[in-house]
Structures are given as structure tokens and as C-alpha cells.
Coordinates of C-alpha atoms (C1' of nucleotides) in Angstrom, one line a residue:
Chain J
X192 CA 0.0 0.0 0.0
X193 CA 2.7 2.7 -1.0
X194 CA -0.3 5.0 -2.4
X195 CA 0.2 7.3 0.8
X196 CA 4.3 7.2 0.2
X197 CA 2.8 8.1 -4.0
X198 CA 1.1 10.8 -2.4
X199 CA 3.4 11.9 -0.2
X200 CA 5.9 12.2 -2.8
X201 CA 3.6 14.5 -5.1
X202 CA 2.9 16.8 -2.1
X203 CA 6.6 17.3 -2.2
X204 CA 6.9 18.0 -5.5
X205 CA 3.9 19.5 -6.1
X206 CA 5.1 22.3 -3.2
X207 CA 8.8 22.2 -4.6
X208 CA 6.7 23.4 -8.4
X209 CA 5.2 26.1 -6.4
X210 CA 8.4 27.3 -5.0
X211 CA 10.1 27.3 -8.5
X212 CA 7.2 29.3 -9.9
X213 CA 7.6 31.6 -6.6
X214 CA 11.0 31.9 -7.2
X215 CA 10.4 33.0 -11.0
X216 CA 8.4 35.5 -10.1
X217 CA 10.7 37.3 -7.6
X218 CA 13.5 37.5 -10.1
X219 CA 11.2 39.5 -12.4
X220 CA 9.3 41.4 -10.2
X221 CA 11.1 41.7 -7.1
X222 CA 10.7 40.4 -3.4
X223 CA 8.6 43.4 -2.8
X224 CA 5.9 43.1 -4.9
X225 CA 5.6 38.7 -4.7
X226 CA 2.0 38.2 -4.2
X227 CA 0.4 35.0 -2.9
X228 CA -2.7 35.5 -5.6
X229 CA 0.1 35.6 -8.3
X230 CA 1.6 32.9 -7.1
X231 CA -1.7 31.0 -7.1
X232 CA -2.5 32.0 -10.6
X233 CA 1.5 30.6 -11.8
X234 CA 1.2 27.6 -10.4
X235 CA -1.7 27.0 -12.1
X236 CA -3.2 26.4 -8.2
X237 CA -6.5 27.9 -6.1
X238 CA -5.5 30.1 -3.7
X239 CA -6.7 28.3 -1.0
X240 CA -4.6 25.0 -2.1
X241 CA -2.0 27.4 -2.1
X242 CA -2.5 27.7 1.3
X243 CA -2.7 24.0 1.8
X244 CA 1.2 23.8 0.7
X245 CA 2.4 26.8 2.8
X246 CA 1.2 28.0 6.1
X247 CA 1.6 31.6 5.2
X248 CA 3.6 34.0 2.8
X249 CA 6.5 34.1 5.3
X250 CA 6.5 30.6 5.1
X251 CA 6.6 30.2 1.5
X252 CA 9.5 32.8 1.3
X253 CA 11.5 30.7 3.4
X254 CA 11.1 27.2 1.5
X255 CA 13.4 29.7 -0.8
X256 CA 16.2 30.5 1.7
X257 CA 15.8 26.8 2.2
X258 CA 16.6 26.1 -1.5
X259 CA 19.0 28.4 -1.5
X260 CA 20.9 27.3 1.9
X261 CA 20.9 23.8 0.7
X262 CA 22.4 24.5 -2.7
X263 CA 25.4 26.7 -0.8
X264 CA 25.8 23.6 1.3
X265 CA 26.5 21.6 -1.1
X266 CA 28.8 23.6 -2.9
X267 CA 30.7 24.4 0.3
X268 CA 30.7 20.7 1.6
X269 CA 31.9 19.7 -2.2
X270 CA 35.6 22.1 -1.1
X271 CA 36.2 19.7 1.1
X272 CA 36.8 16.8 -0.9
X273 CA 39.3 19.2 -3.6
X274 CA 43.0 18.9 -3.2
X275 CA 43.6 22.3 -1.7
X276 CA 45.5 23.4 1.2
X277 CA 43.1 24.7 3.8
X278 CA 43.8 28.5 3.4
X279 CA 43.1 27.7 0.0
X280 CA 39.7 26.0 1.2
X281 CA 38.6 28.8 2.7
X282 CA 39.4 30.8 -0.4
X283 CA 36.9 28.7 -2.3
X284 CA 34.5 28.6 0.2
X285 CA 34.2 32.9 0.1
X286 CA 34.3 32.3 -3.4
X287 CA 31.5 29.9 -4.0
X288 CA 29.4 32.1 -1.5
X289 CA 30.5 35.2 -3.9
X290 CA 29.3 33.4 -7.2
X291 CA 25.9 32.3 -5.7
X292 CA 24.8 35.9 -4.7
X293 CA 25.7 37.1 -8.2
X294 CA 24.3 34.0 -9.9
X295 CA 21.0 33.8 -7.7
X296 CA 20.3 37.6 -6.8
X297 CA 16.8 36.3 -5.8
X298 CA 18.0 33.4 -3.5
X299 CA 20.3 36.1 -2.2
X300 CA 17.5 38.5 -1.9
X301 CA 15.4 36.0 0.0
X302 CA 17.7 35.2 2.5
X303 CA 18.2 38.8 2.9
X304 CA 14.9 39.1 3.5
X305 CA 15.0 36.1 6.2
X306 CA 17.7 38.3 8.3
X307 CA 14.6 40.8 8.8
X308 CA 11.3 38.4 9.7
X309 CA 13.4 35.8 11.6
X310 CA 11.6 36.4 14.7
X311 CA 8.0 37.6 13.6
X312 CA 5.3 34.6 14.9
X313 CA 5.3 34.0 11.4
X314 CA 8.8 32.7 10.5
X315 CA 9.0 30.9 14.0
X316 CA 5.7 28.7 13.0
X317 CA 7.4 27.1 9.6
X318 CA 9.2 24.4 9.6
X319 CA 11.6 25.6 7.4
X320 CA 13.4 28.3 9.4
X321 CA 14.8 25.0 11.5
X322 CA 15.8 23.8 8.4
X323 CA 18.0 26.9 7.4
X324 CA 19.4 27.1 10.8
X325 CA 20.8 23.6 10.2
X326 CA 22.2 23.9 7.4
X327 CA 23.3 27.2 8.2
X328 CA 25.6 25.9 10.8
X329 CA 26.1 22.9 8.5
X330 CA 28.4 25.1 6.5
X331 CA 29.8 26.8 9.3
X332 CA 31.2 23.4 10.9
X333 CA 32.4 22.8 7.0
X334 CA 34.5 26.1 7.4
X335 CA 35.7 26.3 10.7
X336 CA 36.9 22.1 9.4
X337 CA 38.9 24.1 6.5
X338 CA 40.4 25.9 8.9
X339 CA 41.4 23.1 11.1
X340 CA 42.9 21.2 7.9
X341 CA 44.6 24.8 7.5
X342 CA 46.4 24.9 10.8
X343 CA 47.4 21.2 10.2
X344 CA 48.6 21.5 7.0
X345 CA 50.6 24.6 7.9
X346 CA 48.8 27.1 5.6
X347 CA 46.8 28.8 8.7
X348 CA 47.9 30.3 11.4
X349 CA 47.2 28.2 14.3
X350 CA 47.4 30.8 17.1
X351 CA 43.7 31.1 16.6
X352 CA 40.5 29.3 17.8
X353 CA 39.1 27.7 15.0
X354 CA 35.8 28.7 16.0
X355 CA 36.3 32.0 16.7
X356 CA 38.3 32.2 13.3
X357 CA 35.7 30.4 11.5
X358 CA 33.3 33.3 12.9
X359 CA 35.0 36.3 12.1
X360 CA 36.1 34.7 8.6
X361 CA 32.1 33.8 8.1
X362 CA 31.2 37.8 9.3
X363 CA 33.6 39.7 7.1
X364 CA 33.0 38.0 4.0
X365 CA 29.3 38.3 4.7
X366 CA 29.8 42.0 4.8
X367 CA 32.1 41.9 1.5
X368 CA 29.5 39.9 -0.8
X369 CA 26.7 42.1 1.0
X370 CA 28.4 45.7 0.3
X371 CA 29.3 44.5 -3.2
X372 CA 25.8 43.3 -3.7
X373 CA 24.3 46.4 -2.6
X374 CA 26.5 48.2 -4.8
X375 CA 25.7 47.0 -7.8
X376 CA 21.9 46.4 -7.1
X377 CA 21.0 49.0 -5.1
X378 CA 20.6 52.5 -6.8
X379 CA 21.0 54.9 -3.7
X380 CA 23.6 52.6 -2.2
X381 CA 26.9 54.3 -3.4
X382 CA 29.4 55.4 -1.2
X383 CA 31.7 57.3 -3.4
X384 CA 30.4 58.4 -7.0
X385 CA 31.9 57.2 -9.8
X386 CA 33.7 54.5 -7.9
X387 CA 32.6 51.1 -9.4
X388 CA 33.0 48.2 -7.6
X389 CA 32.7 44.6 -8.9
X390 CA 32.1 41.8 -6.2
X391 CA 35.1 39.4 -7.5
X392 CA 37.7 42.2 -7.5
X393 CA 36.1 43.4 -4.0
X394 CA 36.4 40.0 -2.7
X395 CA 40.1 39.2 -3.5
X396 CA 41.0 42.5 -2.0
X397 CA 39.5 41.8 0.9
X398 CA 41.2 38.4 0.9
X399 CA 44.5 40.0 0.4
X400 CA 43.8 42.1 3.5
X401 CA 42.9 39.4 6.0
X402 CA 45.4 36.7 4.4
X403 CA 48.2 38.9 6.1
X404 CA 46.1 38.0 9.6
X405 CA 45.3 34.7 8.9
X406 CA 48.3 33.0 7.0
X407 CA 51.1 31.1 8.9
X408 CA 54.9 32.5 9.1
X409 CA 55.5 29.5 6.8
X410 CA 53.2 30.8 3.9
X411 CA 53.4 34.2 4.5
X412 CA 57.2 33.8 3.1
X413 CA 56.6 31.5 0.2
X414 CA 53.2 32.3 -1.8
X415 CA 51.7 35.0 0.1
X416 CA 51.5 37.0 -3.3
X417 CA 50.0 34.2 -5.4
X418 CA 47.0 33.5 -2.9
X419 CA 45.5 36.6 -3.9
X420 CA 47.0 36.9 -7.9
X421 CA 47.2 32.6 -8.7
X422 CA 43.5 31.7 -8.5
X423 CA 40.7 32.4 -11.4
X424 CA 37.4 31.6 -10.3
X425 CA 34.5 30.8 -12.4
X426 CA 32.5 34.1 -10.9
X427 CA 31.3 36.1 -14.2
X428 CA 31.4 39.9 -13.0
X429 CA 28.1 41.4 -13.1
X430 CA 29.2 44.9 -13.1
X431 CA 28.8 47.7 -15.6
X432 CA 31.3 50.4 -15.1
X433 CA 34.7 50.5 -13.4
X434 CA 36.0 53.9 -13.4
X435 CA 38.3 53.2 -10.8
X436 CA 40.3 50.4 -8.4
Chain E
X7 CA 5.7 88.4 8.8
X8 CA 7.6 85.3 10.3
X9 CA 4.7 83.6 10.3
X10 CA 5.6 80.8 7.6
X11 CA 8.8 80.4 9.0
X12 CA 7.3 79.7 12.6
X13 CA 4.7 77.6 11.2
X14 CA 7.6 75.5 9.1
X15 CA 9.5 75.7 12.5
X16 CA 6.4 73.8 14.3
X17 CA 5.8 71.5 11.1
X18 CA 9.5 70.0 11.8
X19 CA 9.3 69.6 15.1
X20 CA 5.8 68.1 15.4
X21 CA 7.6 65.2 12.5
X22 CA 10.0 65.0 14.8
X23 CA 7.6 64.2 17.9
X24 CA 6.0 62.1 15.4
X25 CA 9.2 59.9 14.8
X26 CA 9.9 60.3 18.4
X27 CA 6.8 58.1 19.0
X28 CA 7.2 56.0 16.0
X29 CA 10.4 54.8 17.5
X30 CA 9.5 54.8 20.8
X31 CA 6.9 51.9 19.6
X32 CA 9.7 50.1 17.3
X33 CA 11.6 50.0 20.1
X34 CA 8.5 48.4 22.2
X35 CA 6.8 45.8 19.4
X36 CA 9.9 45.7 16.9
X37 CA 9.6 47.0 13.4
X38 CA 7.2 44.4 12.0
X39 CA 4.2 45.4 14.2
X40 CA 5.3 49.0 13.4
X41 CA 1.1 50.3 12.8
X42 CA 0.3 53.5 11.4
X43 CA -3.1 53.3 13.4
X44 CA -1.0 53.0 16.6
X45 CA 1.8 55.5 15.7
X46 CA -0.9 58.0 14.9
X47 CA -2.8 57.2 18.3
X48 CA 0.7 57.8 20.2
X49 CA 1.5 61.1 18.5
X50 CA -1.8 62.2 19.2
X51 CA -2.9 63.1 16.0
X52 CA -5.6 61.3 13.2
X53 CA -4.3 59.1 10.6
X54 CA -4.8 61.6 8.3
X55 CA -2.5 63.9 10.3
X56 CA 0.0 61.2 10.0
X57 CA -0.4 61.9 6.9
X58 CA 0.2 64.8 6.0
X59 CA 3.9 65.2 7.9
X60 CA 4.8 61.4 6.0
X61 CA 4.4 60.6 2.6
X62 CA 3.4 56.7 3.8
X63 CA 5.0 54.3 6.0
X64 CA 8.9 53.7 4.3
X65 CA 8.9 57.6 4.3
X66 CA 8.8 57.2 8.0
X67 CA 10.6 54.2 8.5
X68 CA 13.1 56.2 6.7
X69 CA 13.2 58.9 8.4
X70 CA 14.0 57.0 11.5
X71 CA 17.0 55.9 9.6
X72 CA 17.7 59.5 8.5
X73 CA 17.9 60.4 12.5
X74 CA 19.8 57.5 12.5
X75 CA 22.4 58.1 10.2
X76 CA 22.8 61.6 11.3
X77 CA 23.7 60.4 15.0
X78 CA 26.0 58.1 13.4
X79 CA 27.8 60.5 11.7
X80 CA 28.5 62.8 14.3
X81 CA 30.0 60.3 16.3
X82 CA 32.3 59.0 13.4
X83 CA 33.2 62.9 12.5
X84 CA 34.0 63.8 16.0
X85 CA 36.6 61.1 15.8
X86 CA 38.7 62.7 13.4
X87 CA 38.9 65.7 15.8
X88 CA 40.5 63.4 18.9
X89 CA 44.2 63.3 19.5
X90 CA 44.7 59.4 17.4
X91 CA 46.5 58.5 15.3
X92 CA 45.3 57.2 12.1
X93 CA 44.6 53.6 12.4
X94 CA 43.5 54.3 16.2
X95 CA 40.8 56.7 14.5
X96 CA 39.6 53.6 12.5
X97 CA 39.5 51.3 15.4
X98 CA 37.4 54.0 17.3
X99 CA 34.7 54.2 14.4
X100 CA 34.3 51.1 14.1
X101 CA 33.9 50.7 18.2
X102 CA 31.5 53.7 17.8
X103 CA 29.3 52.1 14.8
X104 CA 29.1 48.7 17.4
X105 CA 28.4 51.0 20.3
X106 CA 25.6 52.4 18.1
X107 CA 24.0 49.1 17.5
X108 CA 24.1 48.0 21.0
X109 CA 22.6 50.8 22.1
X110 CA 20.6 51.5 19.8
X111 CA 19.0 48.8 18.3
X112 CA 15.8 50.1 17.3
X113 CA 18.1 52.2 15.2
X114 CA 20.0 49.0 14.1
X115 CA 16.5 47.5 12.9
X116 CA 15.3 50.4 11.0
X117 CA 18.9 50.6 8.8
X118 CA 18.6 47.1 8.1
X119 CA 14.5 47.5 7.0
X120 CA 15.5 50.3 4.4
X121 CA 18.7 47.5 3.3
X122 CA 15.8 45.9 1.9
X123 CA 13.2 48.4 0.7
X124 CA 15.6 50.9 -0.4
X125 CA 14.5 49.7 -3.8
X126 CA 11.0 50.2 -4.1
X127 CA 9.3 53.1 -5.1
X128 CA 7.6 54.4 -1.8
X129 CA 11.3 54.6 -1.0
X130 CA 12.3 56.2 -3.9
X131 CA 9.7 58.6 -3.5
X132 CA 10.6 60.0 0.1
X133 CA 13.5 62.9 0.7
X134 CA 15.1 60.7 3.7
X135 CA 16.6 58.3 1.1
X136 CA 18.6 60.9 -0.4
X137 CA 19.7 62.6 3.0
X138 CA 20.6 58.9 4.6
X139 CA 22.7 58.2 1.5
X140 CA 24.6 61.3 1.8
X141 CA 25.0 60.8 5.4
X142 CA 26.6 57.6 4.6
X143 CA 29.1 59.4 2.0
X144 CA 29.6 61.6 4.0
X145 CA 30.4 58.8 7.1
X146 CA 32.5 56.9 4.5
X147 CA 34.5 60.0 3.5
X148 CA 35.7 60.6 7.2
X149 CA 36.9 56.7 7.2
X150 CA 38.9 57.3 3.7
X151 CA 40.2 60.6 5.7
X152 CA 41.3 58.7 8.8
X153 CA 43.4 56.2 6.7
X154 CA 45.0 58.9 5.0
X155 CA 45.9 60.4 7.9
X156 CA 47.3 57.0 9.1
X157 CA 48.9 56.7 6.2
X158 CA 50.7 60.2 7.1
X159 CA 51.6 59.4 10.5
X160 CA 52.9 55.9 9.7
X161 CA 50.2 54.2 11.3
X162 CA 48.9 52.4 8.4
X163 CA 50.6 50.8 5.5
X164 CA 50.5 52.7 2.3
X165 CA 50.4 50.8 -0.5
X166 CA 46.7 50.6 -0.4
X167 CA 44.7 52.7 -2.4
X168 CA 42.8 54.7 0.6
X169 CA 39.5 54.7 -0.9
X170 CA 39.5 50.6 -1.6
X171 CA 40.6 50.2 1.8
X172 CA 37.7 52.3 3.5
X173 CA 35.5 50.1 1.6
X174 CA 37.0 46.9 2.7
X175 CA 36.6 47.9 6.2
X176 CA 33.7 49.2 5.8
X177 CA 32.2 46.3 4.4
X178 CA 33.6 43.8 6.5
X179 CA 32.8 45.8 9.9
X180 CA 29.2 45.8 9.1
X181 CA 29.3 42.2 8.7
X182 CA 31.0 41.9 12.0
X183 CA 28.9 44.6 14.1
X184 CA 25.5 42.4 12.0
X185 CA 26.8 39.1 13.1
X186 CA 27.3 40.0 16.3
X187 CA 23.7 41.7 16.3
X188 CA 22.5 38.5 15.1
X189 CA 23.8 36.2 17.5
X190 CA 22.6 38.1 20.2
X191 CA 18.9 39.2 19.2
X192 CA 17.6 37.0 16.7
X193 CA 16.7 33.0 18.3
X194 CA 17.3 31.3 15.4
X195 CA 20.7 32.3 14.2
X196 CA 23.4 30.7 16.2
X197 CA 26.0 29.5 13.8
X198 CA 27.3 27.3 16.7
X199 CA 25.4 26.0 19.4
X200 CA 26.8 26.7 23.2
X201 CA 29.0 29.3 21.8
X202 CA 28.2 33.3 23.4
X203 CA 29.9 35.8 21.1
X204 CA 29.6 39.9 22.8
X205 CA 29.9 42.2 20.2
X206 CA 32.9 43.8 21.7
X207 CA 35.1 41.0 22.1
X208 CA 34.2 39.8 18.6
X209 CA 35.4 43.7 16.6
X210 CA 38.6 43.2 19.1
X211 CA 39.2 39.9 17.3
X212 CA 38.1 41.2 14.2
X213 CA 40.4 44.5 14.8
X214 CA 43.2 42.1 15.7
X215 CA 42.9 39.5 12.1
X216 CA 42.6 42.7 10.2
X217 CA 44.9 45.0 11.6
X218 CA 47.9 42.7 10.7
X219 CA 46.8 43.5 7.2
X220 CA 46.5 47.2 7.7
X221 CA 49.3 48.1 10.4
X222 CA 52.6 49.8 8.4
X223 CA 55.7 47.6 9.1
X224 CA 56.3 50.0 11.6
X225 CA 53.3 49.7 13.8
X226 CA 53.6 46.3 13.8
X227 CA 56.7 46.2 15.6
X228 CA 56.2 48.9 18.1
X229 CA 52.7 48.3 19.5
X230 CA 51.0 45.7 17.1
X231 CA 49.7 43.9 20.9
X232 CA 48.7 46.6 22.6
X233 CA 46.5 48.2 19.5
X234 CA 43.4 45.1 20.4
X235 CA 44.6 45.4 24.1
X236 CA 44.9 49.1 25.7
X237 CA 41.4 50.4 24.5
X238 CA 38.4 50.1 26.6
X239 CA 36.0 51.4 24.8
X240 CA 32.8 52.2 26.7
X241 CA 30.3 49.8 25.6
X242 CA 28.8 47.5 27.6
X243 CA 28.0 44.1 26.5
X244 CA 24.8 42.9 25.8
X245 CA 25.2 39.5 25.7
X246 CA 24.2 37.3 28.5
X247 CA 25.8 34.2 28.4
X248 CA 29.5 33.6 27.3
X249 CA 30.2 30.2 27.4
X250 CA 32.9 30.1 24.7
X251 CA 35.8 32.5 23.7
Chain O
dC150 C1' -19.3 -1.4 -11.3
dC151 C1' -21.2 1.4 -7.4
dC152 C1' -21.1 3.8 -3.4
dA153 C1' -19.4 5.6 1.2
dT154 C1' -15.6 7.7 3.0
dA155 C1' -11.5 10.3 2.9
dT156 C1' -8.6 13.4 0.8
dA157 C1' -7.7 17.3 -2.2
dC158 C1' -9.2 21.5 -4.2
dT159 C1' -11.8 25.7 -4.9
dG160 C1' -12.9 30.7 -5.0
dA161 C1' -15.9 33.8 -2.7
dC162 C1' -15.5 35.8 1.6
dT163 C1' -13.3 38.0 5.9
dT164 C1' -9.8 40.6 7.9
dT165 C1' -6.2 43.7 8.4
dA166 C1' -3.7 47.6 7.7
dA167 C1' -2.2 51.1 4.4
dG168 C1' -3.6 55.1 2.3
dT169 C1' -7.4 58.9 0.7
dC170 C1' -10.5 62.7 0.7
dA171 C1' -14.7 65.4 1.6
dT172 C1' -15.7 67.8 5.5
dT173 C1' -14.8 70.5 9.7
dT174 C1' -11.9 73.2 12.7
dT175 C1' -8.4 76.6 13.4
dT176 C1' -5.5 80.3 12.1
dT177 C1' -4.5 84.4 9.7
dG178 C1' -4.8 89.2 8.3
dA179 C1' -7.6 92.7 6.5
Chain Z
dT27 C1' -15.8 90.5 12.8
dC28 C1' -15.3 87.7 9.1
dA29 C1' -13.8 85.6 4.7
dA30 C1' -10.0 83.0 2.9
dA31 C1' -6.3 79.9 3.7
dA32 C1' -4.2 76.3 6.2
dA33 C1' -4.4 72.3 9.2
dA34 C1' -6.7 68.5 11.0
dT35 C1' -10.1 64.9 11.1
dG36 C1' -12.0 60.1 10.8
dA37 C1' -15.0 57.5 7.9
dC38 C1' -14.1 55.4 3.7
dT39 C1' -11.5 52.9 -0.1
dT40 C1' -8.2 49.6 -1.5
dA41 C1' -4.9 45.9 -1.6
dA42 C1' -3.4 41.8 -0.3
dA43 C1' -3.1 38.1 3.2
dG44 C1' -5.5 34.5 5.0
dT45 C1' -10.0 31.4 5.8
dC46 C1' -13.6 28.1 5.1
dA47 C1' -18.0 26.1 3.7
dG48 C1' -18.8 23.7 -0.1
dT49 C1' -17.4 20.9 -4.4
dA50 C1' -14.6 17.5 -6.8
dT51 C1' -11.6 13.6 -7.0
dA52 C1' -9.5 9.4 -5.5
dT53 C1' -9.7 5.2 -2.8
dG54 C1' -11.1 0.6 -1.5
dG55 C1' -14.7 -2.6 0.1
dG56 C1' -18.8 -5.0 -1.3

DNA sequence: CCCATATACTGACTTTAAGTCATTTTTTGA
DNA sequence: TCAAAAAATGACTTAAAGTCAGTATATGGG
């Protein structure tokens, strides 16, 4: 009798079509203006089975940061497994979260959005904010483990806590992508005219600056100029102008 | 005939008792039960009233952030003015931006509301947005100032380019100061379980991983300890437990 | 195949809160 | 004292989230 598994399984996917068609809509509209009757109406659904599949609007926008916190997961986790040292690790890892904000503005708007309604009634009632937490400090045990292989493998400076490391390492770069993103996607956001920013350049900056904190002696002396020069990652620049830097 | 000046005089203050209120309720429900209705009822005046001093809610909102980002500033400007030297200046606006968030965090909440509406039209529509974003310019330009004057005095290496610098720590300080908000306000965010972060021991560790990357040779070998030691910068902690760290 | 039950779905309706505007009240200056 | 201008009001309109009584479809035994 595996027609309540069936069942169970087109729930799933039905909700996982809804999501999509959610998600859609966001990149062409905007966060702002997603509406649950439009939604309805996209995924070809009443709005009242709409409601069957989400508890609420909140809820709906956070089976997106789930989406979205999944698929960073996985390309974080994947670091791991690569043949890098594990200052080099954590390189990637600021990297990967770097391409998926430019590459999924609207994953990266929801989970900015998250950040805001986190503690409303709403967002504590769905099962998803759980979820994001998990796998939120999924990635953040993946990094502070990079910097652990770091200090073994003599790249990272291993005066440090990993944790507290991992933290700080997990804030900054937050900031970086966030500033950068804002930057290019957010008209009124500019903090000096005619300055263009693009995220990658911002980001290897910024890695050049904390490297010098976070290298060992050891690696300081032999490649400290390559770490920031050597790597060319896969992150397309979304930026128009670039008057200066 | 002063008469439209008084009456301009009394406009601006009664939007300012308005805001007063508005925040005063921010403060009391948080932002996302922020009610016109209610704000009205506080400021003792109809809805229409309400009305007539704010264009619609984000015009509000953001004038909150305008207040906001005018208290900031002074505090960052009045920096520049203190007997530092360059790179201590930094490390003081970035204690006073945390400072400002602790204290503050009704404040904190609003900045991080117009983060995400900054894009719509209401927001668009209303005077604050432009006044916030020159208040951030202006904010930024007194950090470029401080690392050139760092730069002068030998604090602080020079062969950045000043402006790409202030953005880098601008950038990664938000992330910091937001992180630590985070942890400490919002239930669901703990990136590690068991592990207490305050916001002021956090920007010392921050201060200490970056400053090895902005400290001048120099600086480094005179007082690189002492620059995350000696300050005790008044802000008290919010955090209540501290397990970790 | 038929029917009783359970499950899924529907869209008209309710609710909530933002935003408007015709009317009233207050202020101004002749 | 009074007419015109300015300010204030709150009942009303609107938009969008969220609900629910009723309808349709699927299931499984007889």
C-alpha cells in the first residue's frame, strides 16, 4: 500500500513546483511586490490549495532561503573533498558564496529578507526556518573544518580558535559579498560616486587584506602574493562600469 | 511676517515628535508590528495627520534611519577631531558604529529594514533616502580621511589605495557589528550552538585578524599587541551568556 | 461497477492595515 | 468681525493576506 508514500511524494513535488514558480516570479518582479494571488495563478493552483502547501507568505518565502541554503551547502561541503591546502579551502569557500549571490540575486534577496522576519510569529511557526538554521551551521562546521585542515597543513595560522576564526572569517566576508551586492543592485547605495565596484575584484581585495592576519609564518614567506594573484574563479562579473580600483 | 517660518519651524518639530513616538513603539513591538493606526494614536494626531507630515510608511521608517544616520555620523566625525592617530581613529569608528548598535537597536533595525526596501518606489519617492545616502558618504569619506591620515603618521601601511581600503573595512565591519547583532537578538541564528559571542570581544578579534593586514611595518613592531589590548572602549556588553571564547 | 468515505481542491468571503479625501476646525490678516 | 487659507479629522476605499464552507476527485470494500 505505497499510495500514501505516492502521495506523499507529489505533495513534495507538487510544493517544490510552487516554489520554482515563486522563485520566478521574484527574479522579475522583485521580493517586494511577490504576491500569494500571483503565485496561485503561476502555479496553475487555487488560492486556497496554495495555502494547503504553505502556512503563510512568510512561510513560502522561506522554503526559498531553504533552497538556496541547501544549494550553498552543497557547494561548500563539495571544497572539502578538492585537493587544496586549507587557506586555499577557505578561499573557495568565500568564493562559492560570492558566485551564488551574483548568480541567484533572488536566493540572495530572500535570504536577505530572512535576516529581517526571523523572529516575527510567522517565520517561527514554519518548519523551514529550522531547516535553514541547520544547514546554516552545516556550513559553518564545513568552514571552521577548513580551517582546522589549514592549521594542520601549515597554511593557517594556528594561534587562533578555529571557531572564533571560522566566525569572524564567516562575518567579514558576509559584509564583502553584502556591500558589493548592494553596490551593484541597489541604486541609492553608493558610497563614493563614480567608484565602481565589482564583487570578485572586491572579494580578492579583501582576501589579500585578512590573508596577512590569517596565514602562517610558513606561507606568509613562500606564496603570500599568489594567494590573492594565482586563482581564477568561475565568478562572471556582473558589473557595468569600473571607473576606478 | 515670520509667520511661515514659525509655522515650518512647528511642522518640523511636530515630525520629529512624530518619529519620536514611531520609535518609541519600534523599540517596544519591533519593526514588523510597526502600525500607522498606533503611531498615529501615540502622537496624538488622526491618521490623516500622519499623513500629511509622512508621505506613507517607508517615508517614516526612513526617516528614523535618517535620524539615524545623522547620529552616526557625528560620532564618526567627532573622531577625526581626537588626538589618534590614524589607524586608532579607525578602530574608534568602528567601536563607535558597534556602540551604536548596542545601544541603539531600534536604530539598528530600522537601517537594516531600508537594506531591503531601499529599492521600491515608496522609498524612492521620500527625501530621507537621499539625505541617509549622503550621510553615509559623508560617514564613509571621514573613514577614507582617517586612513590617510594614518597613512601620514605611519600608522597604516601605504600601499593601499585609501579609498579601496575604506570600503574593505567598511564592508567587513558591518558584517562583523551584523553578526554579532544576530547572534545576540535574533533566536534562530546561532552559527554554533553553546558558543556566546559579545559584540565587543568579537570587533577586538576582528580589529586584531585585520589589523595585521593594515598596520605599516612600523606599527607592527612597536605596539601591534597593545593596539586590540589598551582600549576600553565604553560599551557595555549585551550579551548574556559567554560560554565560549 | 457502485457507493461511502477520505482526501484534495476551490474561489468567494473575511480581515487587516495602508492610504485617501470630503468635510470640519483653526488660524490668519484685513 | 469675518472671509479665505491652512491644518486637522476620521469615515471610507483599496490591496493583499489569509479562511472556510462547499465541491470535486481518489480510494477501497462490497
Amino acid at each position: 500500500m505505497g499510495i500514501t508514500e505516492r502521495k506523499e511524494r507529489e505533495k513534495e513535488l507538487k510544493r517544490a513546483m510552487i516554489l520554482e514558480e515563486a522563485q520566478k516570479l521574484i527574479l522579475e518582479k522583485g521580493l517586494d511586490c511577490l504576491n500569494m494571488d500571483e503565485v496561485a495563478e503561476r502555479a496553475e493552483v487555487s488560492k486556497g490549495s496554495l495555502y494547503l502547501y504553505f502556512n503563510n507568505k512568510t512561510d513560502l518565502v522561506l522554503g526559498i532561503c531553504h533552497k538556496a541554503s541547501a544549494m550553498m551547502n552543497a557547494m561548500t561541503t563539495k571544497v572539502l573533498t578538492e585537493n587544496l591546502s586549507g587557506l586555499e579551502m577557505v578561499y573557495q569557500i568565500g568564493i562559492n558564496y560570492l558566485t551564488f549571490a551574483s548568480e541567484h540575486p533572488e536566493f540572495f534577496r530572500a535570504m536577505r529578507f530572512l535576516e529581517n522576519y526571523k523572529d516575527t510569529d510567522q517565520a517561527k511557526n514554519s518548519n523551514y526556518l529550522g531547516l535553514c538554521a541547520q544547514n546554516r551551521q552545516e556550513g559553518f562546521r564545513v568552514m571552521v573544518r577548513a580551517i582546522q585542515i589549514g592549521m594542520q597543513d601549515g597554511s593557517i595560522n594556528n594561534t587562533y580558535d578555529p571557531n572564533e576564526l571560522a566566525i569572524l572569517l564567516w562575518a567579514t566576508s558576509h559584509g564583502v559579498v553584502n556591500t558589493a551586492y548592494m553596490h551593484q543592485n541597489t541604486e541609492h547605495f553608493k558610497l563614493l560616486d563614480h567608484l565602481g565596484i565589482d564583487m570578485e575584484t572586491m572579494f580578492k581585495s579583501y582576501m589579500k587584506l585578512i590573508g596577512c592576519g590569517i596565514q602562517s609564518e610558513s606561507n606568509k614567506n613562500s606564496d603570500s602574493q599568489s594567494f590573492s594573484e594565482t586563482h581564477s574563479p568561475n565568478t562572471r562579473s556582473v558589473l557595468t562600469e569600473n571607473n576606478d580600483a
